[in-house]
Structures are given as structure tokens and as C-alpha cells.
Coordinates of C-alpha atoms in Angstrom, one line a residue:
Chain A
M8 CA -25.5 -7.3 -13.9
I9 CA -24.6 -9.7 -11.2
E10 CA -26.3 -9.9 -7.8
V11 CA -24.6 -10.8 -4.6
L12 CA -26.7 -13.4 -2.8
Q13 CA -24.4 -14.3 0.1
T14 CA -21.1 -12.7 1.3
G15 CA -19.1 -12.2 4.4
P16 CA -17.4 -8.9 5.2
L17 CA -14.3 -7.5 3.4
N18 CA -15.0 -8.8 -0.1
T19 CA -14.4 -5.9 -2.4
V20 CA -14.0 -4.8 -6.0
Q21 CA -10.3 -4.4 -6.9
D22 CA -8.1 -3.8 -9.9
L23 CA -4.3 -3.5 -10.1
G24 CA -4.4 -0.4 -7.9
R25 CA -4.6 3.4 -7.8
F26 CA -1.3 5.0 -8.6
G27 CA -0.1 8.6 -8.5
F28 CA -1.7 9.6 -5.3
R29 CA 0.5 8.2 -2.6
N30 CA 1.9 11.7 -2.3
A31 CA -1.6 12.8 -1.2
G32 CA -1.8 10.1 1.4
V33 CA -3.9 7.8 -0.8
T34 CA -3.0 4.1 -0.6
S35 CA -2.8 2.2 -3.8
S36 CA -5.2 -0.6 -2.8
G37 CA -5.5 -3.2 -5.6
A38 CA -5.7 -7.0 -5.5
M39 CA -3.7 -8.8 -2.9
D40 CA -2.9 -11.5 -5.5
R41 CA -2.3 -9.4 -8.6
L42 CA -1.2 -12.4 -10.6
A43 CA -4.6 -14.2 -10.0
L44 CA -6.3 -11.0 -11.1
M45 CA -4.3 -10.7 -14.3
V46 CA -4.7 -14.4 -15.3
G47 CA -8.5 -14.3 -14.6
N48 CA -8.9 -11.2 -16.8
L49 CA -6.8 -12.8 -19.6
L50 CA -8.9 -15.9 -19.5
V51 CA -12.2 -14.0 -20.1
G52 CA -10.6 -11.8 -22.8
N53 CA -10.1 -8.7 -20.8
D54 CA -7.2 -6.4 -20.4
E55 CA -5.2 -7.8 -17.5
G56 CA -6.1 -4.8 -15.2
E57 CA -9.9 -4.9 -15.3
A58 CA -11.8 -4.7 -12.1
V59 CA -12.8 -8.0 -10.4
V60 CA -14.3 -9.2 -7.2
E61 CA -11.8 -10.2 -4.5
V62 CA -13.3 -12.8 -2.2
Q63 CA -11.6 -13.3 1.1
T64 CA -14.5 -14.3 3.3
F65 CA -16.6 -17.3 2.4
P66 CA -19.0 -18.7 1.6
F67 CA -19.8 -16.4 -1.3
R68 CA -22.7 -16.7 -3.7
L69 CA -23.8 -14.6 -6.7
R70 CA -26.4 -14.8 -9.4
F71 CA -25.8 -13.9 -13.0
E72 CA -28.5 -11.6 -14.4
R73 CA -27.5 -12.0 -18.0
D74 CA -25.4 -14.4 -20.1
M75 CA -21.7 -13.7 -19.6
T76 CA -18.3 -15.2 -19.2
V77 CA -16.7 -15.6 -15.8
A78 CA -13.3 -16.8 -14.5
I79 CA -12.4 -18.0 -11.1
T80 CA -8.7 -17.8 -10.1
G81 CA -6.6 -17.5 -6.9
A82 CA -7.5 -19.7 -4.0
D83 CA -9.1 -23.1 -4.8
C84 CA -12.5 -22.7 -3.3
D85 CA -14.5 -25.5 -4.7
A86 CA -16.3 -23.2 -7.1
R87 CA -19.7 -24.5 -8.4
V88 CA -22.1 -23.1 -11.0
D89 CA -25.6 -24.4 -10.4
G90 CA -24.0 -27.1 -8.3
R91 CA -21.6 -28.3 -11.0
R92 CA -18.0 -28.2 -9.8
L93 CA -15.4 -26.3 -11.7
P94 CA -11.7 -27.0 -11.8
P95 CA -9.5 -24.3 -10.3
W96 CA -8.3 -21.4 -12.4
W97 CA -11.2 -21.9 -14.8
A98 CA -13.2 -19.7 -17.2
L99 CA -16.6 -20.6 -18.7
P100 CA -19.7 -19.0 -20.2
V101 CA -22.7 -18.8 -17.8
S102 CA -26.3 -18.1 -18.4
S103 CA -28.7 -15.6 -16.9
G104 CA -30.1 -17.0 -13.7
Q105 CA -27.3 -19.3 -12.9
V106 CA -25.7 -19.2 -9.4
L107 CA -22.0 -19.3 -8.6
E108 CA -20.9 -20.5 -5.2
L109 CA -17.5 -20.4 -3.5
E110 CA -16.7 -22.4 -0.4
A111 CA -13.8 -21.6 2.1
P112 CA -10.5 -22.6 0.5
R113 CA -8.5 -25.3 2.2
R114 CA -5.1 -23.7 1.6
S115 CA -4.9 -20.2 0.2
A116 CA -6.8 -17.1 1.2
R117 CA -8.3 -15.2 -1.7
A118 CA -10.3 -16.0 -4.8
Y119 CA -10.8 -13.7 -7.8
L120 CA -13.9 -13.4 -10.0
S121 CA -13.3 -11.9 -13.4
F122 CA -16.1 -11.1 -15.8
A123 CA -15.7 -10.5 -19.6
G124 CA -16.1 -6.8 -19.9
G125 CA -14.9 -6.1 -16.3
I126 CA -16.9 -4.7 -13.4
D127 CA -18.3 -1.4 -14.4
V128 CA -18.0 0.8 -11.4
E129 CA -17.0 4.4 -11.7
P130 CA -13.2 4.9 -11.6
V131 CA -12.1 7.2 -8.8
M132 CA -8.7 8.8 -9.2
G133 CA -7.9 6.5 -12.1
S134 CA -8.8 3.2 -10.5
R135 CA -11.8 1.1 -9.7
S136 CA -10.2 -0.4 -6.6
T137 CA -12.0 -0.1 -3.3
S138 CA -10.2 2.0 -0.7
L139 CA -11.9 0.7 2.5
R140 CA -9.9 3.1 4.6
G141 CA -10.7 6.2 2.5
G142 CA -14.3 5.1 1.8
F143 CA -14.2 5.6 -1.9
G144 CA -13.7 3.6 -5.1
G145 CA -15.2 0.1 -5.9
L146 CA -18.8 -0.1 -4.9
E147 CA -19.4 3.1 -2.8
G148 CA -16.0 2.6 -1.1
R149 CA -17.3 -0.3 1.0
F150 CA -17.2 -4.1 1.0
L151 CA -19.9 -6.0 -0.8
A152 CA -23.2 -6.9 1.0
A153 CA -26.0 -9.3 0.1
N154 CA -28.4 -7.9 -2.5
D155 CA -25.7 -5.6 -4.0
R156 CA -25.8 -5.5 -7.8
L157 CA -22.7 -4.9 -9.9
A158 CA -22.8 -3.8 -13.5
I159 CA -20.6 -5.7 -16.0
G160 CA -19.0 -3.8 -18.9
G161 CA -20.0 -4.2 -22.5
A162 CA -20.6 -7.8 -23.5
L163 CA -17.7 -9.1 -25.6
A164 CA -18.2 -11.8 -28.2
C165 CA -17.7 -14.9 -26.1
A166 CA -14.6 -16.8 -27.1
V167 CA -14.7 -19.3 -24.3
P168 CA -16.2 -22.6 -25.3
P169 CA -19.3 -24.0 -23.4
G170 CA -17.2 -26.4 -21.3
G171 CA -14.7 -23.6 -20.5
F172 CA -11.0 -23.8 -20.2
G173 CA -8.4 -23.1 -17.6
A174 CA -4.8 -22.0 -16.9
L175 CA -2.1 -23.8 -15.1
P176 CA -2.0 -22.1 -11.7
P177 CA 1.2 -20.1 -11.2
A178 CA 2.1 -22.1 -8.1
A179 CA 2.5 -25.1 -10.4
A180 CA 3.7 -23.4 -13.6
L181 CA 6.3 -21.3 -11.8
A182 CA 7.3 -23.8 -9.1
E183 CA 11.0 -23.7 -9.9
H184 CA 11.1 -19.9 -9.6
F185 CA 9.5 -19.7 -6.2
P186 CA 11.3 -21.4 -3.3
A187 CA 9.3 -24.0 -1.4
S188 CA 10.0 -25.4 2.0
E189 CA 9.6 -29.0 3.1
D190 CA 7.4 -28.3 6.1
G191 CA 4.9 -26.1 4.3
T192 CA 6.2 -22.8 5.6
L193 CA 5.9 -20.1 3.0
L194 CA 9.3 -18.8 2.0
V195 CA 9.3 -15.1 1.3
R196 CA 12.2 -13.4 -0.3
A197 CA 13.3 -10.0 1.0
I198 CA 16.1 -7.5 0.7
P199 CA 17.5 -5.8 3.8
A200 CA 16.2 -2.2 4.0
G201 CA 17.1 1.2 5.5
E202 CA 17.6 0.4 9.2
Y203 CA 18.8 -3.2 8.8
V204 CA 22.3 -2.6 10.1
L205 CA 20.9 -1.0 13.3
F206 CA 19.6 -4.4 14.4
G207 CA 23.2 -5.8 14.4
A208 CA 23.4 -9.4 15.5
E209 CA 19.6 -9.4 16.3
A210 CA 18.9 -9.3 12.5
E211 CA 20.0 -12.9 12.2
R212 CA 16.9 -14.0 13.9
F213 CA 14.8 -12.2 11.4
W214 CA 15.9 -14.7 8.8
S215 CA 16.3 -17.8 10.9
Q216 CA 13.1 -18.0 12.7
T217 CA 9.6 -19.0 11.5
W218 CA 7.0 -16.3 11.9
K219 CA 3.3 -16.8 12.4
I220 CA 0.8 -14.5 10.6
S221 CA -1.2 -13.1 13.5
S222 CA -5.0 -12.6 13.6
Q223 CA -4.4 -8.9 13.5
S224 CA -3.6 -9.0 9.8
D225 CA -5.6 -7.6 6.9
R226 CA -5.2 -6.0 3.5
T227 CA -3.3 -3.1 5.2
G228 CA -0.6 -5.3 6.7
Y229 CA 0.4 -8.6 8.2
R230 CA 1.5 -8.6 11.8
L231 CA 3.8 -11.4 12.6
S232 CA 4.4 -13.1 15.9
G233 CA 7.6 -14.7 17.0
E234 CA 10.6 -14.1 19.2
P235 CA 10.9 -10.3 19.2
I236 CA 13.8 -8.5 17.5
R237 CA 14.7 -5.2 19.2
L238 CA 17.0 -2.3 18.6
A239 CA 19.6 -1.6 21.2
S240 CA 18.1 1.8 21.5
P241 CA 14.8 2.9 19.9
V242 CA 14.9 5.3 16.9
E243 CA 12.1 7.5 15.7
L244 CA 12.4 8.3 12.0
R245 CA 11.0 11.2 10.2
S246 CA 7.8 10.3 8.4
H247 CA 8.6 8.9 5.0
G248 CA 6.7 7.1 2.2
V249 CA 6.2 3.4 2.4
V250 CA 5.0 0.8 -0.1
P251 CA 3.6 -2.7 0.0
G252 CA 6.2 -5.2 0.9
V253 CA 8.1 -3.0 3.4
V254 CA 8.8 -4.9 6.7
Q255 CA 8.7 -2.5 9.6
M256 CA 9.8 -3.2 13.1
P257 CA 7.6 -1.5 15.7
P258 CA 8.8 -1.2 19.4
S259 CA 7.2 -4.6 20.1
G260 CA 9.9 -6.2 18.0
E261 CA 7.4 -8.2 16.0
P262 CA 7.5 -7.3 12.3
I263 CA 4.7 -5.8 10.2
I264 CA 4.6 -6.4 6.5
Q265 CA 2.8 -3.6 4.6
M266 CA 0.3 -5.1 2.1
S267 CA -2.0 -3.8 -0.7
D268 CA -3.7 -1.2 1.5
A269 CA -0.3 -0.2 2.9
N270 CA -0.1 3.0 4.8
T271 CA 1.5 5.7 2.6
A272 CA 3.8 7.0 5.3
G273 CA 5.5 5.5 8.3
G274 CA 8.2 6.1 10.8
Y275 CA 9.1 2.7 12.2
P276 CA 12.5 1.2 11.4
K277 CA 12.5 -0.9 8.2
I278 CA 14.4 -4.1 8.5
A279 CA 13.7 -5.5 5.0
G280 CA 11.5 -5.2 1.9
V281 CA 9.7 -8.2 0.4
I282 CA 10.6 -8.4 -3.3
D283 CA 7.6 -7.3 -5.4
V284 CA 7.3 -10.6 -7.3
D285 CA 6.7 -12.5 -4.1
L286 CA 3.9 -10.3 -2.9
W287 CA 1.1 -12.3 -4.7
R288 CA 2.1 -15.4 -2.7
L289 CA 2.0 -13.4 0.5
G290 CA -1.4 -12.2 -0.5
Q291 CA -2.5 -15.8 -0.5
A292 CA -1.1 -16.6 3.0
R293 CA -3.7 -17.2 5.6
I294 CA -3.9 -15.9 9.1
G295 CA -2.3 -18.4 11.4
S296 CA 0.0 -19.8 8.7
R297 CA 3.8 -19.6 8.9
I298 CA 6.4 -17.8 6.9
R299 CA 10.1 -17.5 6.8
F300 CA 12.2 -14.7 5.2
V301 CA 14.9 -15.6 2.7
Q302 CA 17.5 -13.1 2.0
S303 CA 17.4 -12.2 -1.7
S304 CA 18.9 -9.8 -4.3
V305 CA 17.7 -7.6 -7.1
A306 CA 19.2 -10.0 -9.6
E307 CA 17.2 -12.9 -8.2
A308 CA 14.0 -10.8 -8.1
R309 CA 14.6 -9.9 -11.8
G310 CA 14.9 -13.5 -12.7
A311 CA 11.6 -14.4 -11.0
E312 CA 9.9 -11.4 -12.6
R313 CA 11.0 -12.6 -16.1
A314 CA 9.6 -16.0 -15.4
V315 CA 6.2 -14.5 -14.3
Q316 CA 6.2 -12.4 -17.5
A317 CA 6.9 -15.4 -19.6
Y318 CA 4.0 -17.3 -17.9
L319 CA 1.6 -14.4 -18.7
D320 CA 2.9 -14.1 -22.2
D321 CA 2.4 -17.8 -22.7
I322 CA -1.3 -17.5 -21.6
R323 CA -1.8 -14.5 -23.9
R324 CA -0.3 -16.4 -26.8
T325 CA -2.0 -19.8 -26.2
L326 CA -5.5 -18.6 -25.5
P327 CA -6.5 -17.6 -29.1
M328 CA -5.0 -20.9 -30.4
L329 CA -6.9 -22.9 -27.8
T330 CA -10.2 -21.1 -28.4
Q331 CA -9.9 -21.8 -32.2
A332 CA -9.0 -25.4 -31.7
L333 CA -11.9 -26.0 -29.3
A334 CA -14.3 -24.1 -31.6
A335 CA -13.2 -26.3 -34.5
M336 CA -13.7 -29.4 -32.4
S337 CA -17.2 -28.4 -31.4
R338 CA -18.2 -27.8 -35.0
R339 CA -17.2 -31.3 -36.0
Chain B
M10 CA 26.7 -13.2 -20.9
S11 CA 25.7 -9.6 -20.1
F12 CA 27.5 -7.6 -17.5
M13 CA 24.7 -7.7 -15.0
Q14 CA 24.2 -11.4 -15.0
G15 CA 25.3 -13.2 -11.9
K16 CA 26.0 -9.9 -10.2
A17 CA 24.0 -9.7 -7.0
L18 CA 23.6 -6.5 -5.1
P19 CA 25.9 -6.5 -2.1
T20 CA 23.9 -6.5 1.1
P21 CA 22.9 -4.8 3.3
A22 CA 21.0 -2.7 0.9
T23 CA 21.9 0.6 2.4
I24 CA 24.1 1.4 -0.5
S25 CA 25.7 4.5 0.9
A26 CA 27.0 5.7 4.2
V27 CA 25.8 9.0 5.5
T28 CA 28.5 11.7 5.5
A29 CA 28.2 15.4 6.2
D30 CA 26.3 16.5 3.1
E31 CA 25.5 13.1 1.6
P32 CA 22.0 11.8 1.7
K33 CA 21.3 8.2 2.8
I34 CA 19.8 6.2 -0.1
S35 CA 18.3 2.9 0.7
M36 CA 16.1 0.4 -1.1
I37 CA 12.8 -0.6 0.4
G38 CA 11.9 -3.6 -1.7
T39 CA 12.9 -4.0 -5.4
G40 CA 11.3 -1.0 -6.9
A41 CA 11.4 1.8 -4.3
Y42 CA 14.3 4.0 -3.2
L43 CA 14.3 6.3 -0.1
I44 CA 16.5 9.3 -0.2
E45 CA 17.0 10.9 3.3
A46 CA 18.5 14.3 3.5
P47 CA 21.4 14.8 5.9
G48 CA 21.0 17.4 8.7
G49 CA 18.0 18.6 10.7
F50 CA 14.3 19.0 10.1
D51 CA 14.3 22.5 8.7
L52 CA 12.6 24.3 5.8
P53 CA 15.8 24.8 3.7
T54 CA 16.4 21.0 3.7
Q55 CA 12.7 20.5 2.9
R56 CA 13.0 22.9 0.0
R57 CA 15.9 20.9 -1.4
I58 CA 13.8 17.8 -1.1
W59 CA 11.1 19.5 -3.2
A60 CA 13.7 20.5 -5.8
L61 CA 14.8 16.9 -5.9
S62 CA 11.2 15.7 -6.3
H63 CA 10.7 18.1 -9.3
A64 CA 13.9 16.7 -11.0
V65 CA 13.0 13.1 -10.4
E66 CA 9.3 13.0 -11.1
T67 CA 9.8 13.4 -14.9
W68 CA 12.1 10.4 -15.2
P69 CA 10.4 7.9 -17.5
E70 CA 11.1 4.9 -15.2
V71 CA 9.4 6.7 -12.2
R72 CA 5.8 5.8 -11.4
E73 CA 5.3 7.8 -8.3
I74 CA 7.2 10.1 -5.9
V75 CA 6.3 10.6 -2.3
P76 CA 8.0 13.6 -0.6
G77 CA 8.2 13.0 3.1
V78 CA 9.7 14.9 6.0
T79 CA 13.2 15.8 4.7
N80 CA 13.1 12.7 2.6
L81 CA 11.8 11.4 -0.8
L82 CA 10.5 8.0 -1.8
V83 CA 10.9 7.2 -5.4
I84 CA 8.8 4.4 -6.7
L85 CA 9.8 2.9 -10.0
K86 CA 7.6 1.3 -12.6
Q87 CA 9.7 -1.9 -12.5
T88 CA 12.7 -3.3 -10.8
P89 CA 15.8 -1.6 -12.3
E90 CA 18.3 -3.6 -14.2
E91 CA 21.1 -1.7 -12.7
P92 CA 20.3 -0.5 -9.2
E93 CA 23.7 0.9 -8.5
Q94 CA 23.5 3.2 -11.5
L95 CA 20.1 4.4 -10.5
Q96 CA 21.4 5.1 -7.0
A97 CA 24.2 7.1 -8.5
R98 CA 21.8 9.2 -10.6
L99 CA 19.7 9.9 -7.5
R100 CA 22.8 11.1 -5.7
H101 CA 23.8 13.3 -8.6
E102 CA 20.3 14.9 -8.6
W103 CA 20.6 15.5 -4.9
N104 CA 23.9 17.3 -5.4
C105 CA 22.4 19.4 -8.2
A106 CA 19.2 20.1 -6.3
R107 CA 19.0 23.7 -5.1
S108 CA 16.3 25.1 -2.8
V109 CA 13.0 25.7 -4.4
D110 CA 10.3 27.8 -2.7
L111 CA 7.0 26.3 -3.6
T112 CA 4.6 29.2 -4.0
G113 CA 1.8 27.6 -2.1
K114 CA -1.6 29.0 -1.2
T115 CA -2.6 30.0 2.3
V116 CA -5.4 27.9 3.9
E117 CA -7.2 29.1 7.0
I118 CA -8.6 26.4 9.2
P119 CA -11.2 27.4 11.8
V120 CA -10.7 25.4 15.0
T121 CA -12.6 24.8 18.2
Y122 CA -9.8 24.6 20.8
G123 CA -10.4 22.6 23.9
G124 CA -13.8 20.9 24.4
E125 CA -14.7 17.3 24.3
H126 CA -12.2 16.3 21.5
A127 CA -9.2 17.9 23.2
T128 CA -8.5 14.9 25.4
D129 CA -4.7 15.4 25.5
L130 CA -4.7 19.1 26.2
A131 CA -4.1 18.4 29.9
A132 CA -1.2 16.2 29.1
V133 CA 0.4 18.9 26.9
C134 CA 0.0 21.3 29.8
D135 CA 1.8 18.9 32.2
Y136 CA 4.6 18.3 29.7
S137 CA 5.2 21.9 28.7
G138 CA 4.4 23.5 32.1
L139 CA 2.2 26.0 30.3
S140 CA -1.5 26.8 30.9
D141 CA -4.1 25.5 28.4
R142 CA -4.8 29.1 27.4
E143 CA -1.1 29.6 26.6
I144 CA -0.9 26.4 24.6
V145 CA -3.9 27.3 22.5
R146 CA -2.5 30.8 21.9
L147 CA 0.9 29.5 20.8
H148 CA -0.7 27.0 18.5
W149 CA -3.0 29.4 16.7
Q150 CA -0.4 32.1 16.4
G151 CA 1.9 29.8 14.5
N152 CA 2.7 30.1 10.8
Y153 CA 2.7 26.6 9.4
T154 CA 4.0 25.1 6.2
V155 CA 2.8 21.9 4.7
V156 CA 6.0 19.8 4.4
A157 CA 4.4 16.6 3.1
L158 CA 1.1 14.7 2.8
G159 CA 0.8 11.2 3.9
S160 CA -0.4 8.5 6.3
A161 CA -4.1 9.1 5.3
P162 CA -5.8 10.7 2.3
G163 CA -5.0 14.5 2.4
F164 CA -3.3 14.5 5.8
G165 CA -0.7 17.3 5.9
Y166 CA 2.3 17.3 8.1
L167 CA 2.7 20.9 9.2
H168 CA 6.0 22.4 10.1
G169 CA 6.3 25.6 12.3
L170 CA 5.2 24.4 15.7
D171 CA 6.5 26.6 18.6
P172 CA 9.1 24.4 20.4
R173 CA 7.5 25.3 23.7
I174 CA 4.5 23.1 22.9
Y175 CA 6.5 20.2 21.5
M176 CA 4.8 17.0 22.7
P177 CA 6.0 13.5 21.8
R178 CA 3.7 11.0 20.2
K179 CA 1.8 8.8 22.7
T180 CA 3.0 5.3 23.4
V181 CA -0.6 4.1 23.6
P182 CA -2.6 5.5 20.7
S183 CA -6.2 6.7 21.0
L184 CA -8.2 3.9 19.5
R185 CA -10.9 6.0 17.8
M186 CA -9.8 9.6 17.3
L187 CA -12.4 11.5 15.3
K188 CA -11.7 12.9 11.8
G189 CA -11.1 16.6 12.2
T190 CA -9.1 16.4 15.5
V191 CA -6.4 19.0 15.7
T192 CA -3.2 17.3 17.0
I193 CA 0.4 17.7 17.9
G194 CA 2.9 14.9 17.2
G195 CA 6.5 15.8 18.2
M196 CA 7.4 19.0 16.4
Q197 CA 4.6 18.6 13.9
T198 CA 1.0 19.5 14.0
G199 CA -2.0 18.5 11.8
V200 CA -5.7 17.8 11.4
S201 CA -6.7 14.1 11.3
V202 CA -8.6 13.2 8.1
L203 CA -9.9 9.7 9.1
T204 CA -11.5 8.4 12.3
G205 CA -9.4 5.7 13.8
P206 CA -6.3 4.9 15.9
N207 CA -4.0 7.9 16.3
G208 CA -0.9 8.4 18.4
W209 CA -0.8 12.2 18.2
N210 CA -2.1 14.5 20.9
S211 CA -5.5 16.1 20.5
I212 CA -6.0 19.8 21.4
G213 CA -9.0 20.8 19.3
F214 CA -11.3 20.1 16.5
A215 CA -11.8 21.4 12.9
E216 CA -14.9 20.9 10.7
M217 CA -13.1 21.7 7.4
Q218 CA -13.1 19.0 4.7
L219 CA -9.5 18.4 3.8
F220 CA -10.0 15.6 1.2
D221 CA -12.7 14.9 -1.4
P222 CA -12.0 12.0 -3.9
A223 CA -14.4 13.6 -6.4
K224 CA -12.3 16.8 -6.7
T225 CA -9.1 17.5 -8.7
P226 CA -6.8 17.5 -6.9
P227 CA -8.6 15.5 -4.1
A228 CA -6.4 16.9 -1.3
L229 CA -7.0 20.5 -0.2
L230 CA -3.4 20.9 1.1
A231 CA -0.3 20.5 -0.9
P232 CA 3.4 20.7 0.0
G233 CA 4.5 24.3 0.3
D234 CA 1.1 25.6 1.3
R235 CA 0.8 27.8 4.4
V236 CA -1.7 27.0 7.1
R237 CA -3.2 29.4 9.7
F238 CA -5.5 28.1 12.4
L239 CA -8.3 30.5 13.3
P240 CA -9.5 30.1 16.9
E241 CA -13.2 30.0 16.2
R242 CA -14.1 28.9 19.7
I243 CA -12.0 28.2 22.8
E244 CA -13.6 25.9 25.3
L245 CA -11.4 25.6 28.4

């Protein structure tokens, strides 16, 4: 068990998402930064899709009620165990009674806490992700509150050495596969979508201007503010399925990017779709920060996907070797 | 060097133009394709969409399908190596798809028409020029078909509204419409399943539970089902 000592609203249990029910109106949910979730799980010896805690409101504190192994990935939030600072993207064994604290990150938005064995909440429709909107999944379909206790799955033999080890964060490891701007604006690659051509010359501004992520943004979607882009005459589309990454253009002319808790159906014109492999970066973008869309292609997206896959494979392959080496050293 | 290398998809991503009987196929992101049927919003077109859904849902590369209102969203497990080939296969399936009539069940939903939750009934009266009593009668006498589920867990888009009580969606949504509100949105009607913002027009209220995550399937309604509204109470 772990016990939540301190939390803000909106921190939830998430896994990779709930698939197969969009046709019943059920959003997939799942971590906003899926890559951080996968790496965290791999570090503690889990399957990459085990349930974790997604922390997006800080500070966050929890107490371990038995010995276990934990990994902290995603946003660098000055993690401390009993006051001892941990490097980012780090896994280590902890003892019953120890307290883990996370402070507000300086740059990114969300931290992930993975536990060896995974969080043992009852799967609903094949997933342990919390559906806040539907009020099911995760812990009673709600966000975590102080005094909540979460069960952790069967204890695995701990392979992580006492001092722990870490992974190179993907922002560094994959830097050459993800475009970076000079002014700190997040570059998000997207492909023109269904109604793109209807925007005519207006569409140019979609790519050229820098958009600000407004305060009306959450796990469902990011609302962007900037100079509006409007259709010559409004269109109302028949309701159709949407997925995370779709960029819709409501009558206000300011885009909405659907995120992990994306609505399952929509009718607004779609100007573009963010490529899947860039969604984890968007999941780490903070309210108030700036983004720019970069026109991309399927071929480019495939290239970045292969790089992410190679990064994950490398972690999978290296971890057993690293554990053995560290174990051998500690026996010496 | 393989054939696909260095070959970017031409943009814009609307890969095909709409002609008389050709669907519009567009990408929304790297792994999802939207197929929109040509023509009007009618049941024959919807039945062809259902036929297409049946054909596509068994493809090994498909993770989920989401039938919408005369359209189908196909979500793939991963970004396809050859998007143009995939698009061609979807077009071929559409051409082969014949109408299927889903043998759905009939669901009867008791409704309290009017009353405190029917905050838009007066507006529907103004728009249609009909009395509230007439609107309620036309609504409950309708035979509805569930064309698709979406927007919220278990929410069914119902086809079959009498054109006389057509009512466009509101430009300013109600901020906190109650779960169970019976609504009209354009030529569609439905029962809201979550409390929250809603742009449809409320005319009544239903107690019936339309979604239960613990049940299999969790949604009471399914595409092809028939819905009848039973006027349990009329408070005008």
C-alpha cells in the first residue's frame, strides 16, 4: 500500500488508456505523457502499460507502507525520499515508512510515479485509467485525495540496486528526432486534416503564428489563444469520431487540441491532426506556454516513431545488464 | 532504399475529392481515418456505414472503429507504412458495402415532458410556431433509430425527429444541464448521460440509466436499436 499524504486536485491513476469503447462514447483516458509512463514502468521491471500515478498538481506527498521499488519520470519535480534528492527519471528501492515528496516542476507539467507490481485498482472495461468525466476507473473514478490508500500489485524480486538507477530522459536522448525552437516555443508537428482546405489563405496563419495554451486547458483538450482563424462561412459537420491530437476550429477561431480525455465525437471543422508521436511532448506543455505547429508528413512521423521505439528497446535491453553489473559491484 | 522512403504524403491530407458516390476520406492525425458518406443524412446511408463498419472492424491493423452520423472513424493500431494503399482499401470496402439492417432491440424510455428541466421548450415553440403540447406529442410519437453513440459514455444520437420540431443547437450552451435531460439538437434527439455543458435544447427529463461501466456492454443503446419515448408525465 501507499498512502497519499498531500495532493492537489486532478492527480489520477492512469495507464496507457481504455481502448475499444470509443464507439460507446467512452474516452480512452490514459497518461498525458505515455512515454514517461512506459519508461517508469520499465525501470521498475513492470510491463510498460501498468497503472501509475499521474501528478499534475503539486506539491504531492505519499508514504510507502511496505518496502517496494518506485520510479519517478516525466516532469523534473525535485523528487525527494525522506528529504534526499533524487535525479530525474530515477528508480530506487524504498522502505516502509519512507515519504516521497514532489515539488512543482519548473518546466514541464506532469510527473509519473511507477511502482514495481503496478497500482492494483480494479480494471474497468479493460483499463485502470481514471475516467474523470465518466466517473469510473482508477480510484473510484475520481482524482486522489489526502488519506487515500492505493494497493500495489504483487511484490517482484527487487532488481534495482539500493542507490537506484535512471534513464536518459527522452527530451535529451531523442533530441535530434524532435524539433526544437530557439526561443523555447514548443514545436508540434501536425498533418492537415479534413476541413483544412476550407480555411483557404487563412490556414497560413495556423502554421505561422505562435499560440498560447490558455488557462481553459486540461486533460480533455488544450484551448489555444492567438489571432483567430475563421472560415469564410461557418460549417456544421455531422457528428463524427475524434481522437487525441485532433485540432478543431470552433466558431471563435481559436484552435482546440483534443488530448487524452478527448471527446469521442465532435462536429467542429478539423484543421489539422497532431502526429501521435508528438503527443507526449504536448502532454508536458504547461498552461501559459507557447507552441507553434509545424507541417509534417506520415513519413516523418514514422521516422520519429522508430526512434522512440529504439529508445524504449535500448532501455529494455540495457536494464538487465546494468542491474547485473551494479549487483556484482555491490558484492565486491 | 525501399519504395516508401523519402516519399512524403502530399498535403493537404484530404486524399480524395468528393464526387457523386465517392466518400470523402481524410486523415485526422497519423493513425485515424475518417470516411464520410456522400449524400444526405438518411437511414440507407447510415446502413451502408454500418456495413462498412462490419467489414473494417476485423482488419488486423484496426484498433477501434467509431461509427458516426453517416461517417466512420477508423483508428489503427499504428501509423500505416503506406497510407495511400490503406485509403484505397477503405474506398474499395465502401464500394462493396451494401446496406445492412441491424436487428436492434427496442428500448422504451419514460419521459417527464416539460417541467423544471425543459428550459428550452419555450424557445422550441417560438422557433417552430407550434404549441408546447404539440411539440411534446410530435416528440413522443416519433419512431427513433440509434444511428451512433458518442460524445459521452452511452449517449445515443437518435434519428427520426419530425422535421416540424427541428431546432438548431444553441450558440450559447447551457453550462450545467442535468444527466437525463431529453434534448433536441438539429434533426437529432437524445437523452444526456452526463451533467455538464450542453448545446442541445431541453424539452423533458428521463430517469432511465443509459450507461453502467460494470455491465457488459456498458451502454444500454447500440447502433440500430429503436427508441420509443413514453410520455410518463406532461407538465406544461
